Short mmCIF file of C-alpha atoms in Angstrom, two decimals:
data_model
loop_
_atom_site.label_atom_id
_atom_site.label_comp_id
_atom_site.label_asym_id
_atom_site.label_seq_id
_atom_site.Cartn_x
_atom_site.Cartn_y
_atom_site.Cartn_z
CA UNK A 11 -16.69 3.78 7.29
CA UNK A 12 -16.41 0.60 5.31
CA UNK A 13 -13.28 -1.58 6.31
CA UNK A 14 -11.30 -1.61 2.10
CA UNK A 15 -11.62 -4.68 0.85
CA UNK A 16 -7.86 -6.20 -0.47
CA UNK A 17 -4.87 -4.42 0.57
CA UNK A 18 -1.52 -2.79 -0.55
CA UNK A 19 -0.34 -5.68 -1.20
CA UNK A 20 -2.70 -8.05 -1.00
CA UNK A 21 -3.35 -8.88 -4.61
CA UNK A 22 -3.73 -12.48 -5.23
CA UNK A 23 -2.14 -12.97 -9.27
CA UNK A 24 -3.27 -15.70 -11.23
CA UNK A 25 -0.79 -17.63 -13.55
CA UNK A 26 -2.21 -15.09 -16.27
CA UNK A 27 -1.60 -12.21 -14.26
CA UNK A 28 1.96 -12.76 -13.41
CA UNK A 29 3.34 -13.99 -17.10
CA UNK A 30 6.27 -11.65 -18.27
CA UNK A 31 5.91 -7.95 -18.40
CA UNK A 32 7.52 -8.32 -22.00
CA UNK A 33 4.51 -9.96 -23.63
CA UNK A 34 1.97 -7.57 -21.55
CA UNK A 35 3.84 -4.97 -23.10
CA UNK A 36 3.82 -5.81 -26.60
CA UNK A 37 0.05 -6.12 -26.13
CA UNK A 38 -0.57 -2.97 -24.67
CA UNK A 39 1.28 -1.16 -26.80
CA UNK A 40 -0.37 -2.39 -29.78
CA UNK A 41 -3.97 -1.66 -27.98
CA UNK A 42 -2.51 1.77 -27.27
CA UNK A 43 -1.71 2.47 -31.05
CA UNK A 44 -4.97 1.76 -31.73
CA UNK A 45 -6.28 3.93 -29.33
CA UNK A 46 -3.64 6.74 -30.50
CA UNK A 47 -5.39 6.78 -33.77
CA UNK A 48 -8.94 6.41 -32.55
CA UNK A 49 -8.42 9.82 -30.64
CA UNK A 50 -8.13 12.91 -32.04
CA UNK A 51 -9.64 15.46 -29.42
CA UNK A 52 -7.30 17.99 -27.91
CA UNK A 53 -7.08 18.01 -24.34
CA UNK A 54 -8.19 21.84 -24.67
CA UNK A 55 -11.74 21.16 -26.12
CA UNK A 56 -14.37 23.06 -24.98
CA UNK A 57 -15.91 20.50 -21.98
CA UNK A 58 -19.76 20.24 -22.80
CA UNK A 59 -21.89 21.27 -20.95
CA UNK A 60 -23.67 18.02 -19.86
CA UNK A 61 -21.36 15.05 -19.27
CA UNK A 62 -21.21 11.94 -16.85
CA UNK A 63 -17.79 11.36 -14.75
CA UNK A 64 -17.08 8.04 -13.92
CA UNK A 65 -14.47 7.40 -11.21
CA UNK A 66 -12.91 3.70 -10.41
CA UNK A 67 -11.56 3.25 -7.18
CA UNK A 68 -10.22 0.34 -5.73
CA UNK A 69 -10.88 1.31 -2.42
CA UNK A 70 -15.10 1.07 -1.48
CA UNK A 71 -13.83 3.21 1.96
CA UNK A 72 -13.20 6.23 -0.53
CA UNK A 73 -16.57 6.40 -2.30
CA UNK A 74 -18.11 9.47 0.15
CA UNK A 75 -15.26 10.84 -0.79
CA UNK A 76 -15.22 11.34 -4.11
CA UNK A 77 -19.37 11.73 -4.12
CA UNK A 78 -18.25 14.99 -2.35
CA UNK A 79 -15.68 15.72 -4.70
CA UNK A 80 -17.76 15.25 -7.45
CA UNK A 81 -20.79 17.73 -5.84
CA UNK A 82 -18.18 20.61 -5.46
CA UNK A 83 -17.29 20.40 -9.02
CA UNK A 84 -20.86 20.85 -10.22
CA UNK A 85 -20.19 24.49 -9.57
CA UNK A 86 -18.53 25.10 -12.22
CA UNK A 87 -20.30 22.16 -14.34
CA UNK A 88 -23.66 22.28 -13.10
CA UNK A 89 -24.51 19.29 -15.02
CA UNK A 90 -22.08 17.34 -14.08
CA UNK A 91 -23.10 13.63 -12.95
CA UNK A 92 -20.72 11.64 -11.14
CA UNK A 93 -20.89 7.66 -11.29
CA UNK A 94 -18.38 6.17 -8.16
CA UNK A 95 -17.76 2.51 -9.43
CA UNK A 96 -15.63 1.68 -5.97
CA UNK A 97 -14.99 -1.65 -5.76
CA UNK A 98 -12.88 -4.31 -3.74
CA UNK A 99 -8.68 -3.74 -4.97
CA UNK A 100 -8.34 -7.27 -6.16
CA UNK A 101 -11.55 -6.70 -8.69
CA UNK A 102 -10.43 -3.05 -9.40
CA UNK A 103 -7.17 -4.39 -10.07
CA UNK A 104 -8.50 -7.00 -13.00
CA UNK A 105 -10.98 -4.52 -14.56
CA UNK A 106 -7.64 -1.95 -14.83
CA UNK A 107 -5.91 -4.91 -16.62
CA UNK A 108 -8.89 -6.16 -18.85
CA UNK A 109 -9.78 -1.86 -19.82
CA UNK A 110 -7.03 0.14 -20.22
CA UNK A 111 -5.52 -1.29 -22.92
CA UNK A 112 -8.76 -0.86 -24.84
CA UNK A 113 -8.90 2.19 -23.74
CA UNK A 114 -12.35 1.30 -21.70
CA UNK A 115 -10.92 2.33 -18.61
CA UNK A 116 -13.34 4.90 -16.17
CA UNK A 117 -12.31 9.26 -16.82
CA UNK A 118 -10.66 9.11 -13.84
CA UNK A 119 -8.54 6.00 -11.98
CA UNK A 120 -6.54 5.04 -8.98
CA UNK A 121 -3.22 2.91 -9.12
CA UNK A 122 -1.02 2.28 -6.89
CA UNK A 123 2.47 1.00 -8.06
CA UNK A 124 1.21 -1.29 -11.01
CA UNK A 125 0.78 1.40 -13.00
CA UNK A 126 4.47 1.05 -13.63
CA UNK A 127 3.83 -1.58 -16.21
CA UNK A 128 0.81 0.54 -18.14
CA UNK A 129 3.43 3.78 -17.96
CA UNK A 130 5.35 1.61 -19.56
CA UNK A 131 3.22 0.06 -22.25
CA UNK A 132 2.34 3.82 -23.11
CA UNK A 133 -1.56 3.46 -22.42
CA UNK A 134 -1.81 6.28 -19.79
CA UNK A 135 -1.24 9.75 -21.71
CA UNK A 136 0.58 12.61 -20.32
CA UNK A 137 -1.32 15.35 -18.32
CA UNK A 138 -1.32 18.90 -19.11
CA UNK A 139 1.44 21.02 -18.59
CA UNK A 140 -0.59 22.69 -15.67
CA UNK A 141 -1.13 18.75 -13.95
CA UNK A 142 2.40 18.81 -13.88
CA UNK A 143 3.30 21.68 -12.80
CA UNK A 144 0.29 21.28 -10.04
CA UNK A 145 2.31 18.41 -8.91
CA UNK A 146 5.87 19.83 -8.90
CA UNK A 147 4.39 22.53 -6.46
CA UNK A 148 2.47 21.15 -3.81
CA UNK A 149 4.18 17.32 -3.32
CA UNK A 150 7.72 15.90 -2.61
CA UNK A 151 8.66 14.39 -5.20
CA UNK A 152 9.94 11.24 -3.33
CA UNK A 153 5.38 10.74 -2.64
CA UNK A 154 5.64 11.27 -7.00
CA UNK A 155 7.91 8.52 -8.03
CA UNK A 156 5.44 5.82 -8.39
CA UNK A 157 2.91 8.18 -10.79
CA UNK A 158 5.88 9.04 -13.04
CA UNK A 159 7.93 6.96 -15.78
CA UNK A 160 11.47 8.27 -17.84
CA UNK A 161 11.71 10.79 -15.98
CA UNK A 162 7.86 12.26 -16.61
CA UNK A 163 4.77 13.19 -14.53
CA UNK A 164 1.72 10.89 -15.23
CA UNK A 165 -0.80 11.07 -12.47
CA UNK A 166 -1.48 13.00 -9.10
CA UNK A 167 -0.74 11.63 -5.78
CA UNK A 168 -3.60 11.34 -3.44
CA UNK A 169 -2.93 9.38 -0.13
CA UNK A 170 -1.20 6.45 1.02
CA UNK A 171 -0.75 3.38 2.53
CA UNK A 172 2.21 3.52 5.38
CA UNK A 173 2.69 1.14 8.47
CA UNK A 174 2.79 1.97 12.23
CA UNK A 175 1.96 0.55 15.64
CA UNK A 176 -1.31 -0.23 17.18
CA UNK A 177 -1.12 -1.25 20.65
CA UNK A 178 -3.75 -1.96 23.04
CA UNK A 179 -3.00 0.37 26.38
CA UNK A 180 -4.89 -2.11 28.87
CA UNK A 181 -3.11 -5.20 28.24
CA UNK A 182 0.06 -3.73 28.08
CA UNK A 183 -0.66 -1.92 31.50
CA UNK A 184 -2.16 -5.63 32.47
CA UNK A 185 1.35 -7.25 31.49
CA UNK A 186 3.04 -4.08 33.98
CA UNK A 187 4.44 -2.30 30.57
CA UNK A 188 5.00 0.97 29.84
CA UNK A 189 4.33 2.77 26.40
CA UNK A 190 5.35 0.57 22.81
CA UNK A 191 8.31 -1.14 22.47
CA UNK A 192 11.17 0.90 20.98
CA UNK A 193 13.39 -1.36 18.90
CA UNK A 194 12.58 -4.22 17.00
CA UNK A 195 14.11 -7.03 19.41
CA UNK A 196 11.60 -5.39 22.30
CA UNK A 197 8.67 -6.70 20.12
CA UNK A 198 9.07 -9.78 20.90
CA UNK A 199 10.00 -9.48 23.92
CA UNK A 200 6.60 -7.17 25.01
CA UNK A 201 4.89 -10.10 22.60
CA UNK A 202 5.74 -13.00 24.75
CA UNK A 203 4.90 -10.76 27.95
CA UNK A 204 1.39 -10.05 26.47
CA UNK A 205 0.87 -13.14 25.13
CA UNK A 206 -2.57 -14.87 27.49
CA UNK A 207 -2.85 -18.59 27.68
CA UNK A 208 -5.59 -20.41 29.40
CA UNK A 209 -4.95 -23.48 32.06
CA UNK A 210 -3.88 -25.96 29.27
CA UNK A 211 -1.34 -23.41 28.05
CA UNK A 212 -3.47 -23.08 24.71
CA UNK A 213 -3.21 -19.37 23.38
CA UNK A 214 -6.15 -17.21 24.26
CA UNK A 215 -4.63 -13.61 23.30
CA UNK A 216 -1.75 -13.16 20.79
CA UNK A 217 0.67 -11.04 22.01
CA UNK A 218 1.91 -9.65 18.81
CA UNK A 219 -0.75 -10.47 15.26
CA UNK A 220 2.54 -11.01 12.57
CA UNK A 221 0.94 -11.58 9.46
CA UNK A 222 1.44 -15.00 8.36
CA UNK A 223 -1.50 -16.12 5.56
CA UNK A 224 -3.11 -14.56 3.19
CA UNK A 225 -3.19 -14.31 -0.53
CA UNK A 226 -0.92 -11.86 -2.66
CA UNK A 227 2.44 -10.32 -1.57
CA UNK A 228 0.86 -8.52 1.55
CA UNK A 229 2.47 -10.86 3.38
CA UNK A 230 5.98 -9.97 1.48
CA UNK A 231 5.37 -6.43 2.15
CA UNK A 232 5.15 -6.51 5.88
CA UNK A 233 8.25 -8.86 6.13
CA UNK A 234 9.73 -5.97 4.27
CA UNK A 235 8.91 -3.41 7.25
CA UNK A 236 10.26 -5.60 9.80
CA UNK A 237 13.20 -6.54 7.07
CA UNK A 238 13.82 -2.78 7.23
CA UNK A 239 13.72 -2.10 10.59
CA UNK A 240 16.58 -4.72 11.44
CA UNK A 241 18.64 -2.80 8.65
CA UNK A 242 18.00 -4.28 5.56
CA UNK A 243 16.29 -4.06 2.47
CA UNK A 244 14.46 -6.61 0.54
CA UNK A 245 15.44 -4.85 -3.01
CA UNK A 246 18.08 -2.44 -3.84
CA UNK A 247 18.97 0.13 -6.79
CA UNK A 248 21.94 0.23 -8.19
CA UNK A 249 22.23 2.48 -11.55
CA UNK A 250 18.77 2.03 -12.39
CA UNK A 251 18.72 -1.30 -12.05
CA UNK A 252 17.56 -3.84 -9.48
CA UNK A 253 18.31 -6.83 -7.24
CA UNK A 254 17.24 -8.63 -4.22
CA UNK A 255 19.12 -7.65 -1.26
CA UNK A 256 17.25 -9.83 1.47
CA UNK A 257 19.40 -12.88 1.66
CA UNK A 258 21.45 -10.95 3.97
CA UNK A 259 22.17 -10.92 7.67
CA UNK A 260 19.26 -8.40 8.62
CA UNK A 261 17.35 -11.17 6.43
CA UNK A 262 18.27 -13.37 8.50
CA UNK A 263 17.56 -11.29 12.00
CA UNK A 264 13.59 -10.27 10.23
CA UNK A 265 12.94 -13.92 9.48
CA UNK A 266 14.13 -15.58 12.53
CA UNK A 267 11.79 -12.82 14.22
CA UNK A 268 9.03 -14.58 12.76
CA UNK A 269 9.93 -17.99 13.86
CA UNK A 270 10.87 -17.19 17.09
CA UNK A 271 7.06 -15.71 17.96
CA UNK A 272 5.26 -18.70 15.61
CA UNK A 273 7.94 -21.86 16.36
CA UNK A 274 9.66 -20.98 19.16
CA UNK A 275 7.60 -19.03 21.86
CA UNK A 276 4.10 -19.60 20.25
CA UNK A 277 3.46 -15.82 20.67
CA UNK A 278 1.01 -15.91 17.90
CA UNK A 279 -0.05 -19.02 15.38
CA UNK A 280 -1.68 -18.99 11.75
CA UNK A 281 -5.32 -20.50 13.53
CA UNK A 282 -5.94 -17.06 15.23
CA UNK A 283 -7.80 -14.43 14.49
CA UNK A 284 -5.56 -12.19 13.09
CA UNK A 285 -5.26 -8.52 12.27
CA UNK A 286 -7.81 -5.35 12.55
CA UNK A 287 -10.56 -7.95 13.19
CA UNK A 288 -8.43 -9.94 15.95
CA UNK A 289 -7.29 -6.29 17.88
CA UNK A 290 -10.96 -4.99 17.75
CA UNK A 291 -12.66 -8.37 19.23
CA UNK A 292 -9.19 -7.86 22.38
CA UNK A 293 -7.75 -11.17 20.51
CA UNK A 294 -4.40 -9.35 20.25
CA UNK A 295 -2.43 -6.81 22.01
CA UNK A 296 -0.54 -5.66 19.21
CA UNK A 297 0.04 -5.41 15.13
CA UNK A 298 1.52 -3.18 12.44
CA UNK A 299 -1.20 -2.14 10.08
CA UNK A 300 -1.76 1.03 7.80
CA UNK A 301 -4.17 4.06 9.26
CA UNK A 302 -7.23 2.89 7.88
CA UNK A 303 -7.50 0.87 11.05
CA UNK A 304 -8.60 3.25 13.00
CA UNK A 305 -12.32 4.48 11.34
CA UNK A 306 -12.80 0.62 11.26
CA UNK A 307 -12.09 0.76 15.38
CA UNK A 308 -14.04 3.86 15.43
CA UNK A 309 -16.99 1.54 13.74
CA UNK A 310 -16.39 -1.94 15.40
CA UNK A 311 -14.58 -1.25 18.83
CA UNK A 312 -15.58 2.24 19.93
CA UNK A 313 -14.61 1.70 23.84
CA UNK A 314 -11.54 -0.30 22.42
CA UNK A 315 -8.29 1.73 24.50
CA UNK A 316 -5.49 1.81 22.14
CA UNK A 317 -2.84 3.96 20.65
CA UNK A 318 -0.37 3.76 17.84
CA UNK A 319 3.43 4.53 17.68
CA UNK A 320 6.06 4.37 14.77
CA UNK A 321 8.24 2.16 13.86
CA UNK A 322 11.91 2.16 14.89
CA UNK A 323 13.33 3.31 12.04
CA UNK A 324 10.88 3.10 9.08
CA UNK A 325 8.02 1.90 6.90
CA UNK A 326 6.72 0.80 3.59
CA UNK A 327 4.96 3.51 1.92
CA UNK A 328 2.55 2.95 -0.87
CA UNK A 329 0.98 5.88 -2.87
CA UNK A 330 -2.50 5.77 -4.43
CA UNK A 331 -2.31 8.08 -7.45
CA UNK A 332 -5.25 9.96 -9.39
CA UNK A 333 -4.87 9.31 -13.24
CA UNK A 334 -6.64 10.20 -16.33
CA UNK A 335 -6.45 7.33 -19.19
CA UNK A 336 -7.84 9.02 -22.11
CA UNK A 337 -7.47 11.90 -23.97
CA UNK A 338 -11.12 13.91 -25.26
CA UNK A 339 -13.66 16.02 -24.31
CA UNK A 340 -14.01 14.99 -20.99
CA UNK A 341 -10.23 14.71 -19.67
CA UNK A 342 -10.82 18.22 -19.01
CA UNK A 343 -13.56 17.72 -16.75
CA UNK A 344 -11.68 14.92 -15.62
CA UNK A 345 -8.65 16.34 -14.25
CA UNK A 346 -10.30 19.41 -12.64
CA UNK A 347 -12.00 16.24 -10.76
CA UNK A 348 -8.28 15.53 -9.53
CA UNK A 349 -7.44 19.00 -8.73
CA UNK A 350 -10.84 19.27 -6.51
CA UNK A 351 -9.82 16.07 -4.70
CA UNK A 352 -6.77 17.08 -4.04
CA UNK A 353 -7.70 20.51 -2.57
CA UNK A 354 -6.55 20.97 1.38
CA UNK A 355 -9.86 21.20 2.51
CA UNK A 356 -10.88 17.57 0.82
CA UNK A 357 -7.77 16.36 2.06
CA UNK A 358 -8.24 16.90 5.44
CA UNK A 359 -11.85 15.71 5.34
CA UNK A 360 -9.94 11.90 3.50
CA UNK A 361 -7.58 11.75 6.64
CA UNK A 362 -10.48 12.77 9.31
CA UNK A 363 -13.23 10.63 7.43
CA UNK A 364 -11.43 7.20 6.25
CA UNK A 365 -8.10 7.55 8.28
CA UNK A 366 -5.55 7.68 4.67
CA UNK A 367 -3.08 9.64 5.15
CA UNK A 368 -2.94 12.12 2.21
CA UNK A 369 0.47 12.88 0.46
CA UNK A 370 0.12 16.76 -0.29
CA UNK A 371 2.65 18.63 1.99
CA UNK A 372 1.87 21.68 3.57
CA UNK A 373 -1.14 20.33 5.32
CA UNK A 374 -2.07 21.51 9.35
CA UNK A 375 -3.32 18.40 10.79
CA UNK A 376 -3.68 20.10 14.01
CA UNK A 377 -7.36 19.91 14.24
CA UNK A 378 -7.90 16.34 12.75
CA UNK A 379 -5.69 15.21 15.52
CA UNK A 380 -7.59 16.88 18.57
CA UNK A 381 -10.28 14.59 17.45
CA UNK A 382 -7.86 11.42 16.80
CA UNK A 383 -5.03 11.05 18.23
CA UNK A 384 -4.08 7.93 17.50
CA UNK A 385 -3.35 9.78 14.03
CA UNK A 386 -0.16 11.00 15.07
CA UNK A 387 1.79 7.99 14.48
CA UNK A 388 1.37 8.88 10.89
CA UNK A 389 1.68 12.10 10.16
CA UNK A 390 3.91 13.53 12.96
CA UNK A 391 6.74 11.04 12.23
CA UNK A 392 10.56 11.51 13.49
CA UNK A 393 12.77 13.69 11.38
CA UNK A 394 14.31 10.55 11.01
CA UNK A 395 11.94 8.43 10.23
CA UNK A 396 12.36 6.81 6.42
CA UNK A 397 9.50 5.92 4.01
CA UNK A 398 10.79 4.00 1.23
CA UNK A 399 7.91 2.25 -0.92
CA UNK A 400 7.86 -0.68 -3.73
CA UNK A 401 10.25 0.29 -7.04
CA UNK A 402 7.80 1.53 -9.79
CA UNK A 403 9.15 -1.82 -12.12
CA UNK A 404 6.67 -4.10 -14.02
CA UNK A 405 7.58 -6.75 -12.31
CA UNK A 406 7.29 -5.81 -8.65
CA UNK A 407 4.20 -7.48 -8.12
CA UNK A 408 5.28 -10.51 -9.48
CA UNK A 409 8.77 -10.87 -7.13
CA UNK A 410 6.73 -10.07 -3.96
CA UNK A 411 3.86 -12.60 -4.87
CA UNK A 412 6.35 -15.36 -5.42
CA UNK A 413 8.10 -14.49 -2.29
CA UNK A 414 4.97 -14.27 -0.09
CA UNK A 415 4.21 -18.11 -0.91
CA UNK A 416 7.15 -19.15 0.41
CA UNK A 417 7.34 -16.88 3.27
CA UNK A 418 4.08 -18.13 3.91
CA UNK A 419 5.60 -21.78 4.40
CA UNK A 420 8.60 -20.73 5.82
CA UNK A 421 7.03 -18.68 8.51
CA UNK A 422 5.56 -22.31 10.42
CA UNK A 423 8.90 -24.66 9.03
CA UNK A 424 9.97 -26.33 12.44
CA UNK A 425 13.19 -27.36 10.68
CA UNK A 426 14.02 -23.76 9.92
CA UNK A 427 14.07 -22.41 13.82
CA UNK A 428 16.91 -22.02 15.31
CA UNK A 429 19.46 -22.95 12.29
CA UNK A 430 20.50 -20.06 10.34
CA UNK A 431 22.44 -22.42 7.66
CA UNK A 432 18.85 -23.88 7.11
CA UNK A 433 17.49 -19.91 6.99
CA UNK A 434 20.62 -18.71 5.10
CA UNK A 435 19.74 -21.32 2.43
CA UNK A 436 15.97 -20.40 2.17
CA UNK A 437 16.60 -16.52 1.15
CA UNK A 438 19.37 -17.09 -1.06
CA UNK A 439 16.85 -19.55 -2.85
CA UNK A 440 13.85 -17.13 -2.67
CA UNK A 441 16.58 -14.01 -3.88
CA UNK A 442 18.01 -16.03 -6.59
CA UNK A 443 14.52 -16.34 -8.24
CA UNK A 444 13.89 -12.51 -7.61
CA UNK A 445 16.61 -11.74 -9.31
CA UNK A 446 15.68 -14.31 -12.13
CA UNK A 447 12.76 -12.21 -12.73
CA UNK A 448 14.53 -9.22 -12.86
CA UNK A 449 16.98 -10.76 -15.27
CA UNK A 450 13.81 -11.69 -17.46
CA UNK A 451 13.01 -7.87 -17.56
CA UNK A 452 16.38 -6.85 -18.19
CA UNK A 453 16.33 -4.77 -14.29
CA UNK A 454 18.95 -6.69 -13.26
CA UNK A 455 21.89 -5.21 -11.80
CA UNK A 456 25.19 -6.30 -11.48
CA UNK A 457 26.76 -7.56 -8.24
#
């Protein structure tokens, strides 16, 4: 299985691709008038009887998977042909940007929570009645939220992106530990116990891989996670409306956690290898990742001992959701495509094949995890446990992108360890220009 290429999160946004959701909107919605007239098949239509599918995915990991969607729907279109354009996110990303407003877009897409700002624009079209009610049965709708706008079902939820544990089993036996750490200050202390230096002192083996580089708002995301498992939140709803809620005292607690392994102990520094790629080559003992991690350990590291736990309290979820973007003869074809893929059966064969976790409830994982284990951190979660994901806003992107560049910097400030004036002073900087881009949007919400 192919490692995917970008991340949730990841995305790095040129100055074009961040400009105001207002003037993106005014565009799309003009391209989508346009459209609205060009159209004029019913959804209904009669599918023909020869036709050629063509599925965008962001995710190169996923492209087996939809092949073998797209075979199992040739029984009831037998001439059916299937083109899988899967590509790395970042790309997928621009082509969704540069397409759908013309209405060039592939029959069937994946978005994650983007697709806020073409729900928005009115460029996606409602589903059928049956879509929705497909929907209504068979997911919770807290897994729906970022495939619906005003209230209304848009798209289909297929799997998603949520954080655990991975922890390699030798080196924590090696450093006389038992089993993960349990609350969020025990990370750093199991990092600085399984931290490996050689006889100048110079770091050999990070003991816990933070993620401190990188383009896009990745890096906001997983500050996020850690954010929310000291407590706190990095934005917060209040009647519909938004602001940032980081420049708080769990803030405060999250960032300091950073220093503390980077500045303070050197328990991990931005040189390393880092990540899947650092855990699989025994360069780290430890890292919060999504599942997808382990069919590239199953690839790269085979003999690699590990397992994975959940977080303390909770983690950043992100959905991928199925859409359709135009109407015509072949959104028929197209959305019995969506239904196929999201059959039990497929869905077992994503989480067993590529390691995503899908988001239909009602699943039994039970055989999946006799054959991975290290699964379980993901789909047998505490009662307890919370998944909250990004708000489905136009502007999301653009706050966490602008955050991650100077978390980046902040991460490996000197000046900044140890003084929580200095740190106090850096978020309420960072959240006064979130919420300046919320005020922009008019998602701003009152103290």
């Amino acid at each position: 299985m192919m490692k995917p290429v970008g991340r949730f999160g990841d995305m790095t946004l040129s100055e074009d691709s961040i400009r105001p959701a207002s003037s993106l909107r005014r565009s799309w919605r003009s391209a989508a008038l346009v459209l609205a007239l060009a159209v004029a098949v019913p959804v209904s239509a009669s599918p023909a009887s020869a036709e050629k599918l063509t599925i965008w995915s962001g995710w190169p990991d996923l492209a087996p998977f939809y092949k073998r969607v797209g075979d199992q729907l040739k029984s009831k279109y037998p001439d059916l042909e299937i083109s899988v354009e899967a590509i790395a996110l970042r790309e997928h990303e621009k082509r969704l940007a540069l397409s759908l407003p013309s209405g060039a877009a592939g029959d069937v897409i994946e978005m994650e929570v983007e697709a806020a700002r073409y729900l928005e624009a009115g460029v996606i079209p409602e589903p059928p009645a049956a879509i929705v009610d497909f929907v209504k049965a068979n997911y919770d709708m807290t897994r729906v939220k970022t495939a619906m706008y005003d209230g209304k079902i848009f798209g289909v939820p297929l799997f998603q992106g949520q954080g655990a544990l991975f922890y390699n089993t030798e080196l924590l036996a090696k450093a006389g530990l038992e089993g993960p750490p349990k609350t969020m200050a025990d990370y750093t202390v199991y990092a600085q116990k399984l931290a490996q230096r050689d006889a100048s002192g110079a770091l050999q083996v990070s003991g816990w891989s933070l993620r401190l580089s990188g383009g896009g708002s990745g890096i906001a995301e997983k500050y996020w996670t850690i954010l929310y498992n000291h407590g706190g939140t990095l934005l917060e709803e209040k009647g519909g409306k938004w602001r940032a809620a980081y420049a708080s005292e769990a803030g405060r607690t999250a960032l300091k956690q950073y220093l503390d392994n980077v500045v303070v102990y050197r328990t991990v520094t931005p040189e390393m290898k880092a990540d899947a790629e650092a855990f699989e080559l025994g360069q780290t003992a430890m890292f919060i990742r999504e599942s997808w991690v382990i069919g590239d350990v199953a690839k790269k590291a085979p003999n690699l001992k590990y397992a994975t736990a959940p977080l303390p309290k909770g983690t950043l979820m992100v959905p991928v959701d199925l859409y359709v973007p135009n109407k015509g003869p072949k959104s028929q074809i197209a959305w019995d495509f969506v239904q196929k893929a999201s059959e039990p059966e497929n869905l077992l064969w994503l989480l067993e094949n590529t390691a995503w976790v899908p988001n239909r409830k009602g699943l039994d994982y039970s055989a999946v995890l006799k054959k991975i284990p290290q699964l379980g951190a993901f789909v047998n979660v505490p009662a307890d446990h919370v998944f909250f994901t990004v708000p489905a806003i136009s502007p999301a992107s653009e706050i966490l992108t602008r955050l991650a560049a100077r978390l980046e910097k902040a991460f490996t400030d000197k000046s900044l360890a140890g003084n929580d004036v200095a740190i106090d002073a850096f978020l309420k900087s960072a959240a006064e220009e979130s919420d300046k881009i919320l005020a922009r949007e008019d998602l701003l919400a009152k103290p």
